[in-house]
Amino acid sequence: MSTTRVLETTGSGDAGKPLALALVASHADVKPFVRKDAADTYVVPVQVPALKKRKSGADGLDTRRKEPEELAEREVKEKIERERRAKRIEESKNIVLTEDESLPQAKKTKIRHLEHLRGQRVFVSGWVHRLHSHEDSMVIVLRDGTGYLQCALSGKVAQTYAALTLTLESSVQLHGVLQVVPESKTAPGGHELSVDFWKVLGAAPGGDDALADKLNEKCDQSVLADMRHLVLRGETASAVLKLRAALLASARTSLVSHNLLEVTPQCLLQTQVEGGATHFELDYYGQRAFLTRSSQFYLETCLPSLGDVFCVQESFRVEQAHTRRHLSEYTHLEAELAFITFDDLMSHIETIICETIDRLLANPATAALIKQLSPDFTAPSRPFLRMPYIDAIQWLNAHGIQREAADADGNAILDAAGNTEMVAHAVGDDIGEAAERRMTDILGVPVFLHSFPAAMKAFYMKRLPAQDGAAHVLTESCDLLVPGVGEIAGGSMRMTGQEELLAALETQESVDVSSCYWFTDQRKYGTCEHGGYGVGVERFLAWVANRHTVRECSLYPRWPGRVTP
């Protein structure tokens, strides 16, 4: 076997003039050695990985030498393309597109109604959702709020100035014959518009002001919130809001089918309930007024005259909660029912929730939205699990789910390292958001937590008879928890005795009991067993649509610090 010497400079391969690379040995029976410079000795054999590394280095050097040449070549090509495009655009100004009067008159329609108009000439207006341009043709995916339509333009209609300068989000009107796409191709709705005439109604900007440059996956959440009006044009955001509308319609249908009447309570109140710290206060013609946190009290006044009632109303809450399930303004679906038991109440809530979902899944359009947003969502099985609060505390501790330690003022207790201490749950503790989510994620099914201690709940909730030796008085109250979100609904039976209710009201800070006469009079003039509940619509929707935060489930969400746009 011969020996080949290698130096990182050029040479002939003998001891005096080493070769630049050992690669010459790859085709001969030679043993390569290498040294860094002429003063070194050949003591380190070149291994195969090293050879590959040196070859890679040489290739990289060669690539770097080519980069300036390739860059210059690319710039030349781009310049030629710019000049060619500029020439095409200039020539396109001479192309005038007119509608062929010999064609059948186009029928105005919306995208959702196109299925029954196949083979006919129609015209549709909307916004350019997607755009694919080629040399002599282009494809537009049109959006009109009711659906998406693929539109094919070719020949003269694709060579006008408007066609060559068309931008995303421009509003356009397209005329043509609706044709079924071949089985080998796909298109929204299974059809495509073959365009013979079209016009731009409102051109959207391009360049730095183009929508695609303003909104992308790298945008900060605050930017997305500022640009919410444009975010809504996206497929996901619009699908969530369409599903929201369907969910509300389905819930209303269920409630009405169970003989509940919809009413519209006022949002402005003069009476503070449950204390004023969590109410938004405003000046109402020189008087103190508040935005409602709940329409419950107004609903209670309707029972003797209207029977069981419900409302879909905005509720407002002052709370410095920056979580994924809290909003300062949210849509509250509330109901109140007379002459029922606590068991009746929970069964009713379960029925409304399940019927609402069943109706959504039975409708092809809304089922498609759910499939798009939450492919794995299925209707919950019934009956829902029911777990007393005290059992839930034991369950959390048995599963090692702890809570943050806090002092009497609610401040976190820190350990020596400055971290929040975690402790076991005890009866009387509020079950926090994190614990709720872990519980429901482990259980994997909706669950009613019920019979909470009175000290944890609102003053008007019905108390259960005190048990001998029990440390806490419990209430006929419940929270409905679902996987991925936690609590989506809460309800209770109400106090029926006037004296008991007045005594409970006296314990509320900043509440003028005399101003609540219209509420306490319900117990004075023919009281009855009654109860009610409230469902957070955004939370309900977040569960069905698999949204990470309820902020995605509101048209223009409001949370602490956010009141725009």
XYZ file of C-alpha atoms in Angstrom, residues 188-539:
352
model
C -65.803 24.121 -2.054
C -69.348 22.889 -2.620
C -68.188 20.571 -5.401
C -68.624 23.209 -8.107
C -66.725 26.034 -9.805
C -67.732 29.282 -11.461
C -66.430 29.653 -15.019
C -66.172 33.446 -15.161
C -67.076 35.314 -18.363
C -67.373 38.802 -16.860
C -66.314 40.416 -13.618
C -65.415 43.707 -11.993
C -63.682 45.035 -8.915
C -66.021 46.805 -6.507
C -63.430 47.858 -3.935
C -59.698 47.272 -4.336
C -57.757 46.313 -1.204
C -54.197 47.590 -0.765
C -51.163 45.500 -1.565
C -47.520 45.865 -0.570
C -46.733 46.722 3.043
C -50.392 47.496 3.749
C -51.637 44.129 2.518
C -53.654 42.091 4.994
C -51.201 39.192 4.808
C -48.418 41.507 6.019
C -50.521 42.812 8.904
C -51.682 39.416 10.179
C -49.640 36.235 10.282
C -48.722 33.413 12.638
C -45.928 35.502 14.191
C -48.241 38.291 15.365
C -48.369 39.050 19.081
C -51.712 38.455 20.821
C -52.111 42.180 21.479
C -51.729 42.852 17.750
C -54.354 40.226 16.963
C -56.680 41.889 19.480
C -56.096 45.319 17.901
C -56.744 43.851 14.457
C -59.748 41.780 15.527
C -61.857 43.346 12.769
C -59.531 41.769 10.215
C -58.941 38.539 12.145
C -62.669 37.878 11.780
C -62.136 37.402 8.034
C -60.143 34.245 8.690
C -61.695 30.804 8.280
C -61.262 29.789 11.924
C -62.533 33.004 13.524
C -65.575 33.151 11.250
C -66.326 29.454 11.840
C -66.317 30.019 15.618
C -68.783 32.892 15.336
C -71.052 30.962 12.985
C -71.083 28.088 15.451
C -71.817 30.557 18.257
C -74.912 31.796 16.420
C -76.056 28.229 15.823
C -75.442 27.298 19.460
C -77.569 30.194 20.709
C -80.342 29.364 18.251
C -80.256 25.715 19.298
C -80.330 26.598 23.000
C -83.288 28.919 22.463
C -85.143 26.175 20.592
C -84.558 23.752 23.466
C -85.671 26.222 26.113
C -88.819 27.188 24.224
C -89.640 23.515 23.636
C -89.636 23.100 27.425
C -92.119 25.973 27.764
C -89.733 28.700 28.905
C -90.522 32.213 27.705
C -87.717 34.530 26.626
C -87.631 37.969 28.256
C -85.175 40.859 27.972
C -84.104 42.269 31.355
C -82.376 45.616 31.695
C -78.589 45.983 31.933
C -78.644 49.168 34.033
C -79.297 48.718 37.752
C -79.628 51.034 40.710
C -79.390 48.180 43.185
C -76.097 46.550 44.097
C -76.370 42.863 44.917
C -73.653 40.637 46.369
C -71.703 43.797 47.181
C -70.556 46.487 44.796
C -66.868 45.657 44.402
C -67.481 43.530 41.329
C -69.957 45.896 39.638
C -69.112 48.494 37.006
C -70.402 51.814 38.335
C -71.475 54.807 36.254
C -73.242 58.129 36.622
C -76.849 57.843 35.477
C -78.227 61.396 35.241
C -76.704 62.260 38.589
C -77.555 58.945 40.233
C -75.299 55.986 40.920
C -76.012 53.091 38.602
C -74.373 49.776 37.835
C -74.030 47.378 34.937
C -75.672 44.052 35.620
C -73.748 40.983 36.741
C -76.789 38.749 36.438
C -80.428 39.012 35.394
C -81.518 36.435 37.973
C -83.478 38.779 40.245
C -85.467 40.207 37.322
C -86.205 36.692 36.072
C -87.538 35.737 39.509
C -90.075 38.569 39.338
C -91.465 37.114 36.090
C -92.375 33.685 37.471
C -95.841 34.553 38.904
C -97.024 36.172 35.661
C -95.046 34.628 32.808
C -94.148 31.220 34.156
C -90.684 29.754 33.609
C -88.471 32.257 31.798
C -85.018 32.684 30.315
C -82.884 35.427 28.841
C -79.745 35.809 26.752
C -78.122 38.964 28.073
C -74.717 40.553 28.464
C -73.275 40.469 31.991
C -70.429 42.621 33.299
C -67.985 41.853 36.071
C -65.098 43.801 37.607
C -62.492 41.149 38.221
C -58.728 41.263 37.695
C -58.700 37.764 36.250
C -56.346 37.294 33.309
C -57.247 33.676 32.642
C -58.299 31.907 29.490
C -61.892 31.546 30.709
C -62.666 35.010 32.138
C -64.085 38.065 30.380
C -65.180 41.433 31.762
C -68.245 41.289 29.498
C -69.776 37.977 28.542
C -73.006 36.563 27.180
C -75.094 35.041 29.948
C -77.846 32.535 29.223
C -79.963 32.481 32.382
C -83.193 30.723 33.295
C -85.530 30.616 36.289
C -88.092 27.900 36.986
C -90.899 27.666 39.565
C -92.227 24.701 41.556
C -89.175 22.494 41.061
C -86.767 20.492 43.214
C -82.983 20.599 43.239
C -82.895 17.317 41.330
C -85.298 18.810 38.760
C -82.950 21.759 38.340
C -79.844 19.685 37.580
C -81.804 17.414 35.245
C -83.135 20.468 33.393
C -79.643 21.975 32.949
C -78.365 18.639 31.638
C -81.276 18.367 29.212
C -80.786 21.850 27.763
C -77.025 21.341 27.336
C -77.431 17.940 25.673
C -80.344 18.906 23.435
C -78.432 21.976 22.277
C -75.452 19.830 21.281
C -77.564 17.081 19.712
C -79.292 19.619 17.490
C -75.950 21.088 16.384
C -74.582 17.665 15.475
C -77.773 16.699 13.636
C -77.526 19.724 11.332
C -75.038 19.063 8.468
C -73.879 22.689 8.311
C -73.171 23.086 12.022
C -71.810 19.550 12.293
C -69.284 20.523 9.608
C -68.248 23.571 11.653
C -67.710 21.394 14.736
C -65.733 18.908 12.635
C -63.564 21.760 11.352
C -62.902 23.256 14.789
C -62.984 20.203 17.046
C -62.690 16.965 15.039
C -62.785 14.736 18.126
C -65.841 16.294 19.770
C -68.753 13.955 20.462
C -72.042 14.416 22.275
C -71.675 13.787 26.022
C -73.262 10.660 27.442
C -76.109 10.942 29.926
C -76.768 11.099 32.791
C -74.006 13.465 33.877
C -71.870 12.455 36.814
C -72.945 14.126 40.081
C -70.391 14.626 42.845
C -71.020 16.373 46.197
C -68.528 19.130 46.991
C -67.158 17.258 50.035
C -66.550 14.167 47.878
C -64.818 16.367 45.297
C -62.395 17.646 47.957
C -61.563 14.056 48.877
C -61.173 13.135 45.194
C -58.726 15.990 44.588
C -56.584 14.989 47.561
C -56.662 11.318 46.557
C -55.343 12.305 43.119
C -52.643 14.598 44.495
C -54.194 17.765 43.086
C -53.204 20.603 45.401
C -54.042 24.284 45.697
C -51.914 27.369 46.249
C -51.510 28.267 49.926
C -52.825 31.710 50.890
C -53.116 33.801 54.040
C -56.324 35.231 55.500
C -56.174 38.169 53.069
C -55.805 35.898 50.064
C -52.113 36.600 49.509
C -49.975 33.709 48.303
C -47.706 32.076 50.897
C -44.169 31.575 49.602
C -41.615 28.971 50.608
C -37.921 29.610 51.331
C -37.127 29.539 47.620
C -39.759 32.174 46.869
C -42.163 29.744 45.223
C -45.857 29.549 46.091
C -46.504 26.779 48.576
C -48.895 24.054 47.485
C -51.182 22.406 50.044
C -53.960 19.829 50.105
C -57.574 20.910 49.681
C -59.811 21.162 52.729
C -63.576 21.490 53.109
C -64.331 25.193 52.837
C -61.721 25.809 50.134
C -62.784 27.133 46.776
C -61.878 24.693 44.001
C -59.774 26.806 41.678
C -59.668 26.895 37.902
C -56.571 24.702 37.574
C -57.973 22.041 39.902
C -61.305 22.072 38.064
C -59.618 21.535 34.717
C -57.414 18.720 36.009
C -60.418 17.005 37.543
C -62.524 17.177 34.388
C -59.605 16.191 32.168
C -59.036 13.076 34.299
C -62.730 12.210 34.492
C -63.196 12.978 30.801
C -66.930 13.638 31.167
C -69.179 16.493 32.328
C -69.733 16.493 36.078
C -72.062 18.367 38.422
C -70.326 19.458 41.615
C -73.089 20.225 44.087
C -73.964 21.011 47.697
C -71.331 23.680 48.328
C -70.831 25.309 51.770
C -73.005 28.397 52.246
C -69.969 30.554 53.028
C -68.667 29.979 49.487
C -71.871 30.813 47.657
C -74.272 33.718 47.115
C -76.501 34.857 49.973
C -79.793 33.927 48.266
C -79.065 30.200 47.816
C -81.247 27.733 49.687
C -79.598 26.154 52.734
C -79.788 22.459 53.492
C -80.774 21.476 57.043
C -77.729 21.590 59.325
C -76.260 18.191 60.142
C -75.300 17.360 63.723
C -71.608 17.988 64.224
C -71.132 19.375 60.698
C -68.679 22.256 60.437
C -70.392 23.766 57.403
C -73.943 24.545 56.357
C -74.422 23.308 52.796
C -76.560 24.729 49.997
C -78.636 23.359 47.156
C -76.189 24.693 44.585
C -74.321 23.213 41.640
C -71.599 23.936 39.104
C -71.397 22.075 35.787
C -67.800 21.282 34.827
C -66.732 19.991 31.398
C -63.392 18.698 30.047
C -60.950 21.271 28.718
C -62.769 24.282 30.153
C -63.984 23.661 33.690
C -67.122 25.412 34.894
C -69.579 26.420 32.162
C -72.762 26.743 34.241
C -73.839 27.375 37.803
C -77.215 27.193 39.475
C -79.089 26.835 42.743
C -82.412 26.686 44.450
C -83.415 30.045 45.974
C -84.427 30.998 49.494
C -88.211 31.026 49.814
C -88.743 32.736 53.181
C -88.852 36.537 53.313
C -87.337 36.844 56.790
C -84.498 34.484 55.917
C -83.799 36.405 52.718
C -83.837 39.784 54.494
C -81.415 38.482 57.113
C -79.100 37.230 54.378
C -79.288 40.583 52.583
C -78.233 42.381 55.756
C -74.891 40.556 55.582
C -74.060 42.053 52.192
C -71.709 45.031 52.289
C -72.705 48.159 50.347
C -76.236 46.842 49.757
C -79.207 49.055 50.606
C -81.777 46.473 51.694
C -84.673 48.913 51.253
C -83.812 49.353 47.571
C -84.271 45.597 47.070
C -87.975 45.718 47.958
C -89.039 44.571 44.498
C -86.901 41.448 44.936
C -87.909 40.587 48.504
C -91.579 41.171 47.663
C -91.484 37.933 45.663
C -91.411 36.101 49.015
C -94.078 38.362 50.497
C -96.708 37.908 47.809
C -96.900 34.138 47.367
C -93.522 32.475 47.636
C -92.717 29.092 46.097
C -89.889 26.641 45.613
C -87.908 27.877 42.647
C -84.429 27.782 41.217
C -82.360 28.897 38.287
C -79.010 28.846 36.588
C -76.668 30.708 34.298
C -74.580 29.380 31.415
C -71.515 31.246 30.185
C -72.083 31.146 26.425
C -68.418 31.741 25.583
C -67.346 28.890 27.873
